[in-house]
Coordinates of C-alpha atoms and ligand atoms in Angstrom, one line a residue:
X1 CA 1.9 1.6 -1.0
X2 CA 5.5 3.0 -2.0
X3 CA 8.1 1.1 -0.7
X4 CA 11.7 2.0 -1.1
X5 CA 14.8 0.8 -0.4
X6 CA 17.8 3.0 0.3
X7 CA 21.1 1.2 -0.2
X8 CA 24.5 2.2 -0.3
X9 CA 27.8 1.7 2.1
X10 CA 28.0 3.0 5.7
X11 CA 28.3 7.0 4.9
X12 CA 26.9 7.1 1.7
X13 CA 24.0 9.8 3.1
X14 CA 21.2 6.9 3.6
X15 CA 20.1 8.7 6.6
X16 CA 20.4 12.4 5.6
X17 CA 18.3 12.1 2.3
X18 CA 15.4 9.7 4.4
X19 CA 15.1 12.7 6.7
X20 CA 14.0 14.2 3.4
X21 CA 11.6 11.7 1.9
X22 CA 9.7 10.5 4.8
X23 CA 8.1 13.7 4.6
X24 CA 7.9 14.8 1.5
X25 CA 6.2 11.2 0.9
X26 CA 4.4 10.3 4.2
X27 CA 6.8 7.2 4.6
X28 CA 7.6 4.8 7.8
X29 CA 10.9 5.3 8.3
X30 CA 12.9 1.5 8.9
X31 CA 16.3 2.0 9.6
X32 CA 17.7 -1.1 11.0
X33 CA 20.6 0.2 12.4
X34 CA 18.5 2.6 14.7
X35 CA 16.4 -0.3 15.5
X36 CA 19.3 -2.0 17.0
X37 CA 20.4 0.8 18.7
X38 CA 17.1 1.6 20.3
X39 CA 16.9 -1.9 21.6
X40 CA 20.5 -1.8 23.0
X41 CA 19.4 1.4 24.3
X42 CA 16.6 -0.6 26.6
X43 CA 18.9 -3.5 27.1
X44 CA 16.6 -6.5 25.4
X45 CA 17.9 -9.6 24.9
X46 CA 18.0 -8.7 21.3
X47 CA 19.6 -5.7 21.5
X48 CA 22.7 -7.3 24.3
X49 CA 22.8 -9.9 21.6
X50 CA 23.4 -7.3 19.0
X51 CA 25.8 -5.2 21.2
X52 CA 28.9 -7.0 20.8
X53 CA 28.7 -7.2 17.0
X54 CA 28.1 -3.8 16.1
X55 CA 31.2 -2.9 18.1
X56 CA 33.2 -4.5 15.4
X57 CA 31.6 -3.6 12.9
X58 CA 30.4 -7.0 11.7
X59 CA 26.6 -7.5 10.5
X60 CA 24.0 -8.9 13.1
X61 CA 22.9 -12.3 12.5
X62 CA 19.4 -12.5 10.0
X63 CA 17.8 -14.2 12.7
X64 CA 18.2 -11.2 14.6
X65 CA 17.6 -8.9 11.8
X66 CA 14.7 -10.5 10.9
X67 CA 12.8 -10.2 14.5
X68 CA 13.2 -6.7 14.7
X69 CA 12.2 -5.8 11.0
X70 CA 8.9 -8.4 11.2
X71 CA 7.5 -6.7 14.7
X72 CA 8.4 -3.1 13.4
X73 CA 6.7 -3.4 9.6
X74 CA 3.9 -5.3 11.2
X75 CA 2.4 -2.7 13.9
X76 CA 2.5 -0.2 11.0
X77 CA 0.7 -2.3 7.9
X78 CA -1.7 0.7 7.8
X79 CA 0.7 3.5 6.7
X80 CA 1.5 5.1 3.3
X81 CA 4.9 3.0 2.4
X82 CA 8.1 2.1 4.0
X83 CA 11.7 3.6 3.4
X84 CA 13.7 1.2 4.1
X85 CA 18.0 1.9 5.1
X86 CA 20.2 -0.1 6.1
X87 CA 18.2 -3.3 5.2
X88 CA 18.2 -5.3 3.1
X89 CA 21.8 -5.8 3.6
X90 CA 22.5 -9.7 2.8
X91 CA 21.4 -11.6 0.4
X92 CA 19.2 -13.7 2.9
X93 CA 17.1 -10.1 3.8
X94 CA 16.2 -9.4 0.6
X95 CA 14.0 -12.7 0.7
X96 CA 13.0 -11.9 4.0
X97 CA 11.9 -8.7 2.5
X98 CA 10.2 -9.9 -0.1
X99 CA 8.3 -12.7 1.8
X100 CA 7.4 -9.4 4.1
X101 CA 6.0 -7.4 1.8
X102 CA 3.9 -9.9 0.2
X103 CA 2.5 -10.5 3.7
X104 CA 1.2 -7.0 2.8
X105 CA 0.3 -7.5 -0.5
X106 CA 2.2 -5.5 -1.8
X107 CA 6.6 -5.2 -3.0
X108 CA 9.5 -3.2 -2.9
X109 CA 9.2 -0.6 -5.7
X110 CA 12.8 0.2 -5.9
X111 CA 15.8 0.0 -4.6
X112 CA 18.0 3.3 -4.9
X113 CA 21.7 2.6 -4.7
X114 CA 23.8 5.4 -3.3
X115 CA 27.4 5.0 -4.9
X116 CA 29.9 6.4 -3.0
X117 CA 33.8 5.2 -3.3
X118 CA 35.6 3.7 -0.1
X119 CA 37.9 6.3 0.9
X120 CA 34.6 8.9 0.6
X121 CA 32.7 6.8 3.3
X122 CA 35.6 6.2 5.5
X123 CA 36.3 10.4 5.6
X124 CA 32.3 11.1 5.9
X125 CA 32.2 8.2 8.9
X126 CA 35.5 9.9 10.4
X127 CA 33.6 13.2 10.3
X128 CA 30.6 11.7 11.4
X129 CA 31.9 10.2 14.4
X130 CA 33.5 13.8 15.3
X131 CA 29.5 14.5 16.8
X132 CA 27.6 11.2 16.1
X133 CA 28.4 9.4 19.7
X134 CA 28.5 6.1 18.0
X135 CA 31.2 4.3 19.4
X136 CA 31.2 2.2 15.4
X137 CA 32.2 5.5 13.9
X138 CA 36.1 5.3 14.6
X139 CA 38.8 4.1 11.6
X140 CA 39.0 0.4 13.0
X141 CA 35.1 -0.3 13.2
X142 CA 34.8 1.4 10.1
X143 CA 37.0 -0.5 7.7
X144 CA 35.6 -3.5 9.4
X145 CA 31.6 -1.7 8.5
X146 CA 33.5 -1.5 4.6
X147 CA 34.6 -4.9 4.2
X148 CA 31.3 -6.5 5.8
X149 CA 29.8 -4.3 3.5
X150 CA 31.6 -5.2 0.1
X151 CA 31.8 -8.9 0.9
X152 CA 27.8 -9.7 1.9
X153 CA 26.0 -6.2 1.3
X154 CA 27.1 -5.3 -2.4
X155 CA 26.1 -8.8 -3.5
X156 CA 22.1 -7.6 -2.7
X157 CA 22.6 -5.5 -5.7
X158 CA 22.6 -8.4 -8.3
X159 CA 19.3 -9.7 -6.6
X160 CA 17.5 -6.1 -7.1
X161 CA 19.5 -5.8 -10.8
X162 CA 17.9 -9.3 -11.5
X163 CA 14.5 -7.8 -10.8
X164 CA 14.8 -4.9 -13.0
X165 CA 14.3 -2.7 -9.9
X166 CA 17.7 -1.2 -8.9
X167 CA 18.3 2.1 -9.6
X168 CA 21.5 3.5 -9.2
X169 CA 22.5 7.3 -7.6
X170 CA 26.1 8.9 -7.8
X171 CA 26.6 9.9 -3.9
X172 CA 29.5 12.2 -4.2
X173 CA 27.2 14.7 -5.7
X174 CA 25.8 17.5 -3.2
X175 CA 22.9 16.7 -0.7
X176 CA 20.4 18.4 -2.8
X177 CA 22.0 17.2 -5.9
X178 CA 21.2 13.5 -4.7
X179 CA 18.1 14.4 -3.6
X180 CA 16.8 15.7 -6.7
X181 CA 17.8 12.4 -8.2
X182 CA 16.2 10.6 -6.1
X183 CA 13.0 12.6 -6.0
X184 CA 12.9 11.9 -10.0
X185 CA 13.2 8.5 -9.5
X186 CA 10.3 7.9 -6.9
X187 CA 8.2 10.6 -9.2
X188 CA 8.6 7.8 -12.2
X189 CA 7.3 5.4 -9.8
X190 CA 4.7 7.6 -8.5
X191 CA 3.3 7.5 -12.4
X192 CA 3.4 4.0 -12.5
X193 CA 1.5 3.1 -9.3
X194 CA -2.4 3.2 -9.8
X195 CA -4.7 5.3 -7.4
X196 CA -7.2 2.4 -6.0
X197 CA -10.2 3.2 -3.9
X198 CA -13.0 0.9 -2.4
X199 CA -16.5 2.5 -1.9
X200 CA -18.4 1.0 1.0
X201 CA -21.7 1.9 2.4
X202 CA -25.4 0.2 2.4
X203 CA -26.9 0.3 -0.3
X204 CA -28.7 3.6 -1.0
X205 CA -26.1 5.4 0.8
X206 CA -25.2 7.2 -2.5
X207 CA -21.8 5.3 -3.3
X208 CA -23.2 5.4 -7.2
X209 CA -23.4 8.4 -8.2
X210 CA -21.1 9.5 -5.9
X211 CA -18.4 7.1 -7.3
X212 CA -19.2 8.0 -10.8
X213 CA -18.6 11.6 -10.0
X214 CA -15.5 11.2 -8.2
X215 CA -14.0 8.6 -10.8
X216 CA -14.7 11.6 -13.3
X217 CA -13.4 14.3 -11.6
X218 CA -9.7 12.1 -10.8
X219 CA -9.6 10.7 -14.0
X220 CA -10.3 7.2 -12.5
X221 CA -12.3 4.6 -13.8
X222 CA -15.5 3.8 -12.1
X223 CA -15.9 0.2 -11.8
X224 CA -19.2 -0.6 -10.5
X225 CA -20.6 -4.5 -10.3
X226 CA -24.2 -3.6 -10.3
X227 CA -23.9 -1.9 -14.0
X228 CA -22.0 -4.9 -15.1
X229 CA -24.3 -7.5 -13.9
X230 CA -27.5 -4.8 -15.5
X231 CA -25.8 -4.7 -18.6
X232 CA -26.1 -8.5 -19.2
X233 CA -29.7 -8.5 -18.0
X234 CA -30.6 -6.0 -20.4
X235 CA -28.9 -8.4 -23.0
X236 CA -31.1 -10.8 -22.1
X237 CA -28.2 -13.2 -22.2
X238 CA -28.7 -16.6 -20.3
X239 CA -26.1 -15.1 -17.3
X240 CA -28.6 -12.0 -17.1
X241 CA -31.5 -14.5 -16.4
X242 CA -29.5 -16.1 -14.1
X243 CA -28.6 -12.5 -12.1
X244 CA -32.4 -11.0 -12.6
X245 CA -33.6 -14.1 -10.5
X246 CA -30.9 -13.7 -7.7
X247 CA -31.9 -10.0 -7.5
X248 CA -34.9 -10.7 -7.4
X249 CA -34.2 -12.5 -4.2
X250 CA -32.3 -10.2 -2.8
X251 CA -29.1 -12.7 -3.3
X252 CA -25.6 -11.4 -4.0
X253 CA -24.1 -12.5 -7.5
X254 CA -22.2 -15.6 -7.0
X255 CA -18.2 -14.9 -7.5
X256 CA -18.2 -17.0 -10.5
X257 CA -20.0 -14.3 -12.3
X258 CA -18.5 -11.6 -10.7
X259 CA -14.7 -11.9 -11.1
X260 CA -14.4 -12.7 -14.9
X261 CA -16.4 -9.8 -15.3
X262 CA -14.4 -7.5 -13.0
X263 CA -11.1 -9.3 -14.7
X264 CA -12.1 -8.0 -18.2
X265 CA -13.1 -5.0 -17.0
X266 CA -9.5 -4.6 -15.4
X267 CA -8.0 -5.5 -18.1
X268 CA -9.6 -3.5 -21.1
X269 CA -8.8 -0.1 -18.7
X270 CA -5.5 1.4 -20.5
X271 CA -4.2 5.0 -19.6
X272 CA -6.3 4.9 -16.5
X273 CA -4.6 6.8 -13.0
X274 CA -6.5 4.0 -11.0
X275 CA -9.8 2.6 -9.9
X276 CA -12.7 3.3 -7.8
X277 CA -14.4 -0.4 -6.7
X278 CA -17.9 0.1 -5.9
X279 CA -20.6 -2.7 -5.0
X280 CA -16.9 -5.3 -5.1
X281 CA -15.1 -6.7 -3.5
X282 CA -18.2 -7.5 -1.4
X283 CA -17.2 -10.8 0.9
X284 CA -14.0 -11.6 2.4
X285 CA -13.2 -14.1 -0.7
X286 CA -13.8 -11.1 -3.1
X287 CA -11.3 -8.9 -1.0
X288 CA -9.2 -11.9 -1.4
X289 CA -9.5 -12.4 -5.4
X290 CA -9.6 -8.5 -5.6
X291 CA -6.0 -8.4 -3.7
X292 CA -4.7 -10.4 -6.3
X293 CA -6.2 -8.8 -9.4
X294 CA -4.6 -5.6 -8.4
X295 CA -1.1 -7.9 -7.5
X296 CA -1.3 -9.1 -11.0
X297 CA -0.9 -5.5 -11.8
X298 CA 1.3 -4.6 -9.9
X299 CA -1.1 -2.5 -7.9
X300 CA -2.6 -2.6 -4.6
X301 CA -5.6 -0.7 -2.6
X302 CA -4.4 3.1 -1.8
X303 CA -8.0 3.8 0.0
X304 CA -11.0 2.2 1.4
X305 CA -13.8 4.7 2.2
X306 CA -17.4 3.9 3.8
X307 CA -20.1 6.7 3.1
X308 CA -22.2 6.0 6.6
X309 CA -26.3 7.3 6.2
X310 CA -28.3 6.1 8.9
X311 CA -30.6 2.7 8.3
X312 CA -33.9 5.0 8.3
X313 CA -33.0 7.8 6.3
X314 CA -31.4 4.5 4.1
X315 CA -34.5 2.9 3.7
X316 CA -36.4 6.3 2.9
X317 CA -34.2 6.9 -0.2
X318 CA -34.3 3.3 -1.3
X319 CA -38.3 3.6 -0.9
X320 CA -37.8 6.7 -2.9
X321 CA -35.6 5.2 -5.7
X322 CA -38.4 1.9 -6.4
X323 CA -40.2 4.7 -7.4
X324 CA -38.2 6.6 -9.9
X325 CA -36.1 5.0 -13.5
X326 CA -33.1 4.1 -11.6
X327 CA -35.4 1.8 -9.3
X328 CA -32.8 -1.3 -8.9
X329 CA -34.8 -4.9 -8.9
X330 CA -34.5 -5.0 -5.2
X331 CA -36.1 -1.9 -4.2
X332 CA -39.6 -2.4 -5.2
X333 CA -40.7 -4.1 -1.7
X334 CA -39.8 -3.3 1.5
X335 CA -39.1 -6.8 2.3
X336 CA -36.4 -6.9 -0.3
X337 CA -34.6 -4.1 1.1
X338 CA -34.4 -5.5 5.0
X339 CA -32.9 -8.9 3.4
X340 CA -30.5 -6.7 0.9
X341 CA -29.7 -4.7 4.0
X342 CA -29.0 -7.9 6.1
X343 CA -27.0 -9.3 3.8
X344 CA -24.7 -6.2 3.8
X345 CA -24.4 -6.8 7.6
X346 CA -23.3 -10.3 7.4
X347 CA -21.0 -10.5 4.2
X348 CA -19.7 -7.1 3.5
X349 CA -19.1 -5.3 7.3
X350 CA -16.3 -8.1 7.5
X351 CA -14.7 -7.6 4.8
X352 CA -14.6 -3.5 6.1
X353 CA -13.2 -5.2 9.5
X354 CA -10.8 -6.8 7.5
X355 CA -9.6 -3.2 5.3
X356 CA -9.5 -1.7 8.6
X357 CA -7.1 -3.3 9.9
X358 CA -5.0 -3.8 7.0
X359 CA -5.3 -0.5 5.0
X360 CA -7.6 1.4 7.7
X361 CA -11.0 2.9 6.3
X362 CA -12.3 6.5 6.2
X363 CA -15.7 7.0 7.2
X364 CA -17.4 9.3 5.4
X365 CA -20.7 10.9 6.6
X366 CA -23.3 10.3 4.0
X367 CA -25.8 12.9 5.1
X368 CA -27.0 16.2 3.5
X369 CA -26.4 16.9 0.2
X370 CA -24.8 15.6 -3.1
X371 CA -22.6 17.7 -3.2
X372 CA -21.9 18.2 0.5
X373 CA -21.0 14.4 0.7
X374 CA -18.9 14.6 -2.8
X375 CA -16.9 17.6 -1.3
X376 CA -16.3 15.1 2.1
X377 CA -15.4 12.2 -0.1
X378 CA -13.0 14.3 -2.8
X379 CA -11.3 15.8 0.3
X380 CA -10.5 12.2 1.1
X381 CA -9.5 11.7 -2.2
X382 CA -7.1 14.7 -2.8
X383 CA -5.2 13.4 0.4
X384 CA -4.9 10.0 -0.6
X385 CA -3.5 11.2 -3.9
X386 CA -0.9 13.7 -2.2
X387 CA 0.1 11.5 0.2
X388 CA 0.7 8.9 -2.8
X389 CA 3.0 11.5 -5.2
Ligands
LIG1 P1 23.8 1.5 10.5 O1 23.2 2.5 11.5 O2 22.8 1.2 9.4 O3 25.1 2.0 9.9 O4 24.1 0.2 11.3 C1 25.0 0.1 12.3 C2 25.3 -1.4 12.6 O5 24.1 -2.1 12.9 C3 25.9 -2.1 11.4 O6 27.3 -2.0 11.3 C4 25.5 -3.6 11.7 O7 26.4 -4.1 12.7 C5 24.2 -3.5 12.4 N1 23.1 -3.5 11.3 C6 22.3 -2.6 10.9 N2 21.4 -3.0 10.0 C7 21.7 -4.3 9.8 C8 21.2 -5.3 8.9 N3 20.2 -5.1 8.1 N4 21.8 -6.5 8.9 C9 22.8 -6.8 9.8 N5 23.3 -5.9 10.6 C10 22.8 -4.6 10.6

């Protein structure tokens, strides 16, 4: 996710350059103040609470604040990133926002401050409120907006400064002028953040070597269990004998051989543009451990796809595999593949449910050929990665 904070004083051109960058980067737009207005608009309890305040100018209580902002980020957990303006303004919201966001596994990326002197604002507002309608854009209401603002807003600055993550804009520039600023500052961001994909699908569904090509053409790396776990068999190390018997019974891996290798594997990756998880995180616990492995840095999932083949045609290819090199030790009876099937039913299709709801997940249809399905999967791919610059 890219989330970003705009900040800056009433009139500083918040709104104006958010009309800008929800497009250009597929954001949900949170503007508190339009949140407040909306439910004034429909006469909630909320919003008659909020009525009286706004008209002088003062800041709604956090308690209200906090209401609004919860119900809005939580029916949209499954979207791109949030632009947030006009919030966090106190110091109190900025924990609230970061309590919110690691709800969602995932933080604030910046927070761009728009600095623009008083007597700009108060002209911009006076212009504003020429056309605007708002009844808060008159000199009165506005000073009050500036004071509010300097004494309990400006303060939030320290907290973001503390966390290495403000990053500061001079607002008095033209619109496109601050825009391109801002657009440099996100694209820095953009270079940090890591392009993370889970692979689902049944086994035999094609998620190897379609995973492998994908990882190469991106330039991500392809971090598959199953090689991990066949490496140390072919070592013939004691944890290999341990992993050749549980294959053998069609078992998954227990997590306590699973995550230190993933963990290593995570960490030895340097230079890479992200990951491509196949055959992990495979149980609800995984997705769990997984979420924080990618916390740790400073990453989170950017797209969960499930490549979807039928269960015949699955258990003709896996019949077909047992009988070529890359035959996997539970292929070879028919037997092993209903139980290895099964347990896919029962452990992983939850931890899909659970992606689904928090990140969605693209199904992918896994018929026809290689490269039919690589062209579905790379489209899916190339959209994720726009949507993410
Ligand atoms: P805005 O549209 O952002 O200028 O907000 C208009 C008014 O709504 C402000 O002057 C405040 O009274 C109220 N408001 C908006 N966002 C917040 C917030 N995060 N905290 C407290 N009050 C807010």
């Amino acid at each position: 996710m890219l989330n970003i904070a705009l900040f800056g004083p009433p009139g500083a051109g918040k709104g104006t350059q958010s009309d800008y960058l929800i497009k250009r980067y597929n954001l949900f737009y949170i503007s508190t103040g339009d949140l407040l207005r909306k439910e004034m608009a429909g006469r909630s309890k909320l919003g008659l609470e909020a009525q009286s305040i706004i008209a002088t100018g003062s800041l709604v209580p956090d308690e209200i604040i906090v209401q609004i902002i919860e119900k809005t980020i939580v029916a949209n957990t499954s979207c791109n990133g949030f632009l947030f303006d006009g919030f966090p303004r106190t110091y109190i919201q900025a924990y609230i926002l970061e309590g919110l966001m690691l709800k969602l596994h995932t933080s604030l990326n910046c927070l761009i401050s728009l600095d623009v002197p008083e007597e700009e604002s108060v002209k911009r507002l006076l212009n504003r409120g020429l056309t605007s309608g708002r009844s808060d854009d008159n000199e009165t209401v506005i000073r009050n907006r500036l004071r509010e603002y300097n004494q309990k807003t400006l303060p939030v600055l320290q907290f973001y400064r503390d966390r290495g993550i403000c990053k500061d804009v001079d607002g008095t520039k033209s619109i496109e002028e601050v825009r391109a600023q801002i657009t440099q500052i996100i694209g820095v961001e953009l270079s940090k953040s890591l392009f993370n994909v889970v692979l689902f699908g049944y086994p035999g569904s094609g998620r190897g070597s379609q995973g492998r090509a994908i990882a190469q053409r991106y330039g991500l790396e392809f971090l598959a269990t199953g090689p991990m776990l066949d490496a140390e068999i072919k070592q013939g190390t004691e944890l290999g004998k341990r992993i050749l018997a549980l294959y053998e019974d069609g078992q998954l891996v227990p997590d306590e051989i699973v995550v230190p290798l993933i963990e290593r594997k995570l960490a030895e990756a340097k230079d890479v543009k992200g990951f491509i998880f196949k055959g992990f995180p495979r149980t609800l616990v995984q997705s769990y451990i997984l979420d924080g492995l990618l916390k740790r840095l400073g990453s989170s999932i950017s797209r969960v796809i499930e490549i979807e083949v039928p269960t015949l045609e699955l258990i003709r290819r896996l019949d077909e595999r047992s009988k070529t090199a890359a035959c996997m030790p539970y292929d070879n009876s028919t037997s092993k593949i209903v139980k290895r099937l099964a347990e896919h039913e029962t452990k992983t299709v939850p931890v899909i449910q659970k992606y689904q709801q928090q990140h969605g997940v693209t199904k992918v249809d896994g018929r026809g050929t290689f490269e039919e399905v690589s062209a579905r999967i790379a489209a899916e791919i190339e959209t994720g990665l726009k949507s993410q610059r």
